[in-house]
Short mmCIF file of C-alpha atoms in Angstrom, two decimals:
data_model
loop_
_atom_site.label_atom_id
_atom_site.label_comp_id
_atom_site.label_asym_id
_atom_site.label_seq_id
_atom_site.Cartn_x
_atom_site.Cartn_y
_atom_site.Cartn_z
CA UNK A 58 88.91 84.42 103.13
CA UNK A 59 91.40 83.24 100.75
CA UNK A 60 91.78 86.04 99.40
CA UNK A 61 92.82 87.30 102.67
CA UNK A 62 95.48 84.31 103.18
CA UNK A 63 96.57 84.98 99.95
CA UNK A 64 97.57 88.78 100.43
CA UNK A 65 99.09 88.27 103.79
CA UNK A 66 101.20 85.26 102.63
CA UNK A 67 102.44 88.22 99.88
CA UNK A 68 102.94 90.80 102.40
CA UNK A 69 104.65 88.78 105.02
CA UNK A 70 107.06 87.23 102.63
CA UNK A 71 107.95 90.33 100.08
CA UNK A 72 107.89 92.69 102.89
CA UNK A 73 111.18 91.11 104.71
CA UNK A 74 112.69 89.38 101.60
CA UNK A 75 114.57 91.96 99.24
CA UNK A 76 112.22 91.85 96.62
CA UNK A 77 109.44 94.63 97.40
CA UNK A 78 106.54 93.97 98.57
CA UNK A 79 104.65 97.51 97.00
CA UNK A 80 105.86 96.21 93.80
CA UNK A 81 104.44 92.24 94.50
CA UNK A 82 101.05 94.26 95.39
CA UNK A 83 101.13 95.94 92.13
CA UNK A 84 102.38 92.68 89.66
CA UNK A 85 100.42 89.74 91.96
CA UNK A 86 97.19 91.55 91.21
CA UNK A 87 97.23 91.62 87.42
CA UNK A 88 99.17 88.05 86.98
CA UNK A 89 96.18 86.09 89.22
CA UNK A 90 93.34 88.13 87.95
CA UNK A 91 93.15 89.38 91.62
CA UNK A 92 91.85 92.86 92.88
CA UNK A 93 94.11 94.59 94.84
CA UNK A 94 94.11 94.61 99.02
CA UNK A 95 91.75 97.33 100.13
CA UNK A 96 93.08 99.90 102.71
CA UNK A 97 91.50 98.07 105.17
CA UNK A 98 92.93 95.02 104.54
CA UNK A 99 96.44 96.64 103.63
CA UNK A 100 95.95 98.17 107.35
CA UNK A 101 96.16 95.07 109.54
CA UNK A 102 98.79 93.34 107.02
CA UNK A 103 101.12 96.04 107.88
CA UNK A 104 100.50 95.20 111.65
CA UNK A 105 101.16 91.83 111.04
CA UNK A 106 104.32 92.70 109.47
CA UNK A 107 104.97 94.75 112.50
CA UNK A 108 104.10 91.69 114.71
CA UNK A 109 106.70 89.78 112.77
CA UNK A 110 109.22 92.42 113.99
CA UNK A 111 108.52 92.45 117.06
CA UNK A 112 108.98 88.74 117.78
CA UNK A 113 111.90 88.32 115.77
CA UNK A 114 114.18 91.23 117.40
CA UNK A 115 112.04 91.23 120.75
CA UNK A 116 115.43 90.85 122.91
CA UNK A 117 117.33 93.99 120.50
CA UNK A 118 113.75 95.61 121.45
CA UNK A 119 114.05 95.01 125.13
CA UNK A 120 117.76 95.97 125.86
CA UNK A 121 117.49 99.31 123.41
CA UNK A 122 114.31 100.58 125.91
CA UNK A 123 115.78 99.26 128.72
CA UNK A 124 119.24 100.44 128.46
CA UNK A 125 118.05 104.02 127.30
CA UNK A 126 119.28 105.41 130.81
CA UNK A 127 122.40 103.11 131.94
CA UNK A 128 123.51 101.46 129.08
CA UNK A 129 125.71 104.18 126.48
CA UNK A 130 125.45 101.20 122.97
CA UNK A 131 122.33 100.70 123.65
CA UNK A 132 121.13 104.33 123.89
CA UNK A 133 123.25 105.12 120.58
CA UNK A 134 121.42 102.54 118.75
CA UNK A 135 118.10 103.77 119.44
CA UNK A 136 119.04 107.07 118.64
CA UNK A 137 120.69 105.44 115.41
CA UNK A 138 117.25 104.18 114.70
CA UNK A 139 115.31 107.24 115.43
CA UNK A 140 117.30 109.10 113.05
CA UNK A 141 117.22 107.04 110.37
CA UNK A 142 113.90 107.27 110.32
CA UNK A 143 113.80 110.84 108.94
CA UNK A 144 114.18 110.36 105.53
CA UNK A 145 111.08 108.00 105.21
CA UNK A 146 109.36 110.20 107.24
CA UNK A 147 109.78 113.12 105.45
CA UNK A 148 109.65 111.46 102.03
CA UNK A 149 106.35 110.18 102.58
CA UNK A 150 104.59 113.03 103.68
CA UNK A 151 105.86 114.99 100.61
CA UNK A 152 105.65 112.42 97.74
CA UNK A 153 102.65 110.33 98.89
CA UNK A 154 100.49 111.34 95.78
CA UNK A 155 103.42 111.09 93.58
CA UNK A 156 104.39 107.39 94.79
CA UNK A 157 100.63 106.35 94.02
CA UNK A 158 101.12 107.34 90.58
CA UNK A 159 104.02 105.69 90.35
CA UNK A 160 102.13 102.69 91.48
CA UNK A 161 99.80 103.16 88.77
CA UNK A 162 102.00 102.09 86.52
CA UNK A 163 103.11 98.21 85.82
CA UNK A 164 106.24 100.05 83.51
CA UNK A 165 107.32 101.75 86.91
CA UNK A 166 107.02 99.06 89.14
CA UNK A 167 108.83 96.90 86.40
CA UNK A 168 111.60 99.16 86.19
CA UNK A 169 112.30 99.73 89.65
CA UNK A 170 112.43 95.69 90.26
CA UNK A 171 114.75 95.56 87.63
CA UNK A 172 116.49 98.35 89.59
CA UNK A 173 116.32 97.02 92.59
CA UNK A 174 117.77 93.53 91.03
CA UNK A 175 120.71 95.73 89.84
CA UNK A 176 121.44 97.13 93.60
CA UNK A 177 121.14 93.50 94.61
CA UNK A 178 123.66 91.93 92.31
CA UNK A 179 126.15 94.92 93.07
CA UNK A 180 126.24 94.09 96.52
CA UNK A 181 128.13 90.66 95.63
CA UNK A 182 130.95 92.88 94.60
CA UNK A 183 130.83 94.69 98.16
CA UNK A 184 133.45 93.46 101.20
CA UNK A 185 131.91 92.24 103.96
CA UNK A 186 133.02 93.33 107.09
CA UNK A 187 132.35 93.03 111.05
CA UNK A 188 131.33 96.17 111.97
CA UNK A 189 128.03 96.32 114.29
CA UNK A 190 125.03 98.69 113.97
CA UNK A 191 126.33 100.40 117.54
CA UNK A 192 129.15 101.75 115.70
CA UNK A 193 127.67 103.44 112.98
CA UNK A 194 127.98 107.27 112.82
CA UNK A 195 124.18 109.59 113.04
CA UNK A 196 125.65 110.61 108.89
CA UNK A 197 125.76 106.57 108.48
CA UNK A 198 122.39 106.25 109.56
CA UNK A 199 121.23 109.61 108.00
CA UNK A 200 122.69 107.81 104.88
CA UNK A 201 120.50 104.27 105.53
CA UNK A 202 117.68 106.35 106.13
CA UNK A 203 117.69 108.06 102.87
CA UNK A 204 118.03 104.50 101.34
CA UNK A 205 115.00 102.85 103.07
CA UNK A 206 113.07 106.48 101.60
CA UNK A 207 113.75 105.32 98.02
CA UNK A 208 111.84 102.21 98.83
CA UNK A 209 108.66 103.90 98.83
CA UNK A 210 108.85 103.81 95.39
CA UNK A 211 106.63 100.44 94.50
CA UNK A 212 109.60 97.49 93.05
CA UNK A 213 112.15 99.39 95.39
CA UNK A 214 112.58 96.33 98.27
CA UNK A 215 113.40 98.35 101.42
CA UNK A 216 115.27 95.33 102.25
CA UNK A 217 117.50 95.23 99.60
CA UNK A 218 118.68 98.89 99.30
CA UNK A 219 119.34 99.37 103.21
CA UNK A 220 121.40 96.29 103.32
CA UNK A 221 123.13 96.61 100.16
CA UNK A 222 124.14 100.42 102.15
CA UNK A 223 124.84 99.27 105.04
CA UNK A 224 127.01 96.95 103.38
CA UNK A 225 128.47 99.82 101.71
CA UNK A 226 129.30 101.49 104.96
CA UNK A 227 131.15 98.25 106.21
CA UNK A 228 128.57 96.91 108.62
CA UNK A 229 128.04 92.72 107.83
CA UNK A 230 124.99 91.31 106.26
CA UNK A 231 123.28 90.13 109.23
CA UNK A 232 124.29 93.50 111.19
CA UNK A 233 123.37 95.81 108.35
CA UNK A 234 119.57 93.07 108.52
CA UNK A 235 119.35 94.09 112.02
CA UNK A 236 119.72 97.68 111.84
CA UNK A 237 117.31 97.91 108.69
CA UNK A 238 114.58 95.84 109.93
CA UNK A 239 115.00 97.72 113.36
CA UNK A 240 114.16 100.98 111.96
CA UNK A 241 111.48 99.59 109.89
CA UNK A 242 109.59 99.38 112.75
CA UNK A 243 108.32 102.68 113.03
CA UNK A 244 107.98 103.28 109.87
CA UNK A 245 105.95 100.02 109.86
CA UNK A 246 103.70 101.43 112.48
CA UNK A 247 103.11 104.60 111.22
CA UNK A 248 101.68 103.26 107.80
CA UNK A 249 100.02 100.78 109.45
CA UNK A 250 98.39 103.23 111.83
CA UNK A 251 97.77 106.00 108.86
CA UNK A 252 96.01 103.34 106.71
CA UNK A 253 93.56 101.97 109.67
CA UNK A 254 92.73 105.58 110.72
CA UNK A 255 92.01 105.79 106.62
CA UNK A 256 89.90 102.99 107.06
CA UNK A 257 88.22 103.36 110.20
CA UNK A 258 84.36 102.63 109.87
CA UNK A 259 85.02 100.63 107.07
CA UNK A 260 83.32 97.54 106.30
CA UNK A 261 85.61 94.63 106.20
CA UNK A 262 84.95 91.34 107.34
CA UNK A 263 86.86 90.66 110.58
CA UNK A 264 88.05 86.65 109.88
CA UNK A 265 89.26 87.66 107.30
CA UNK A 266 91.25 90.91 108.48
CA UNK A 267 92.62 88.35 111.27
CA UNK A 268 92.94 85.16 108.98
CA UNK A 269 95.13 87.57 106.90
CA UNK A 270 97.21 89.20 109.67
CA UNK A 271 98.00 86.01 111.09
CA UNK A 272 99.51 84.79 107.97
CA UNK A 273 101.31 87.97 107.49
CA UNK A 274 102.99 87.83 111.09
CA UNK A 275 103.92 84.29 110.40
CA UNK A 276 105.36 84.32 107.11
CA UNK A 277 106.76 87.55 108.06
CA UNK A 278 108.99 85.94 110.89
CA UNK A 279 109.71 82.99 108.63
CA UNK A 280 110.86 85.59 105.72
CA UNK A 281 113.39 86.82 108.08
CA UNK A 282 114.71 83.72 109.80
CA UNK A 283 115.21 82.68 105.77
CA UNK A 284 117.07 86.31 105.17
CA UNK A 285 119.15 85.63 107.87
CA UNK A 286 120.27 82.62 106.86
CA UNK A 287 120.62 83.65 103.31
CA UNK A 288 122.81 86.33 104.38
CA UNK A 289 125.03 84.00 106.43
CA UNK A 290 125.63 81.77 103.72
CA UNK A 291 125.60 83.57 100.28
CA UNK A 292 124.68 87.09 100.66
CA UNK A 293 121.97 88.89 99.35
CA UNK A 294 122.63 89.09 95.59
CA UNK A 295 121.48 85.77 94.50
CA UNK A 296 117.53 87.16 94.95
CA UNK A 297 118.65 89.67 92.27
CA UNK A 298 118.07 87.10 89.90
CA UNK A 299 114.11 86.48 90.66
CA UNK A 300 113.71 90.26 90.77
CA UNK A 301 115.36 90.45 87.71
CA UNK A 302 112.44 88.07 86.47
CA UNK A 303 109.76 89.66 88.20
CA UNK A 304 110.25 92.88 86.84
CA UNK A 305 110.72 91.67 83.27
CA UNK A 306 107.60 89.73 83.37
CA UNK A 307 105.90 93.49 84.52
CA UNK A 308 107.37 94.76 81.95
CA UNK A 309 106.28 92.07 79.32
CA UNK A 310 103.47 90.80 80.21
CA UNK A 311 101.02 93.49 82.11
#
């Protein structure tokens, strides 16, 4: 059981936060003496990521479905969103075994924390501006797309990289939040939904599957309200400096 708390309290607040949750899956592990989340646990933390989604953008949610037909912004954000998800899509049915690998190694996952430290810090040098996630071209999100892909590399934060580009392409920090954690939600429910058909028959423990979901959804919203905030006040390069940390002590120590 505490195990379980454990891992969703890691999943639901590395998942939103721009500091990679694959890569705090692969580093937690080996620094408590832990083993690794099994598929079926990894399963119903995703959907309690995905809860966490849900709630938090639940009115973006409802006018993008219900505005589909009558309402032109909100039909060209959920086309946006739908195309954006193509990269990750496509990346992860190519690469799968190759991002495994990658996972293998605590050098990889170091490196790519340190890299994705790096992308954080050079978004402090990037100029803000007011442009919403309506007004982004399909090539803009095309380009965020291909930006949340690289995340599936393990110490790549998803977070980081499509805000840090969607700064790039002039949308503000809480905008350029919105959009990315908008079309992380399929992306979030197809791994989710790959990993539990993986898993299906398997023997875990139910209390602690839910024990563990429950803290993911919760954290998970809580991660976000704190992002959100974050990016209000000081942007998003000050986390730079724990992954920075993070992926030195991977480097160093495991």
């Amino acid at each position: 059981m505490l195990e379980a708390i454990v891992w969703g309290l890691v999943q639901g607040l590395t998942e939103f936060l721009p500091v990679s949750s694959s890569g705090h899956l692969r580093v937690v592990p080996d620094l408590l003496g832990l083993e690794p989340p099994d598929l079926a646990t990894s399963a119903v933390l995703h959907l309690g990521t995905l809860v966490a989604l849900l709630a938090f953008y639940r009115r973006d949610i409802r006018w993008m479905v219900g505005g589909m037909r009558h309402d032109p912004r909100a039909r060209s954000l959920g086309l946006l969103v739908v195309t954006a998800t193509i990269p990750a899509v496509v990346a992860g049915s190519v690469l799968a075994d190759r991002v495994e690998r990658f996972q293998d190694s605590s050098t990889a996952v170091g490196t790519a924390l340190l890299a994705t430290g790096a992308i954080l810090l050079a978004s402090r040098f990037l100029t803000e501006r007011n442009r919403n996630a309506e007004d982004l071209s399909t090539l803009d999100s095309l380009g965020l797309g291909v930006a949340q892909a690289l995340a599936l590399l393990p110490g790549i934060s998803r977070a980081g990289v499509v805000i840090t580009a969607g700064l790039a392409r002039g949308l503000s920090g809480t905008q350029a939040a919105r959009f990315g954690f908008l079309m992380a939600i399929p992306v979030t429910l197809g791994a989710g939904a790959r990993e539990t058909l993986t898993v299906t028959g398997a023997g875990a423990h139910l209390p602690e599957l839910v024990a563990g979901t429950l803290v993911a959804a919760a954290s998970g919203y809580w991660a976000i309200s704190l992002l959100i905030r974050a990016l209000e006040r000081h942007g998003i390069w000050p986390f730079s400096i724990y992954c920075f940390l993070v992926g030195a002590t991977a480097l160093t120590w495991l």
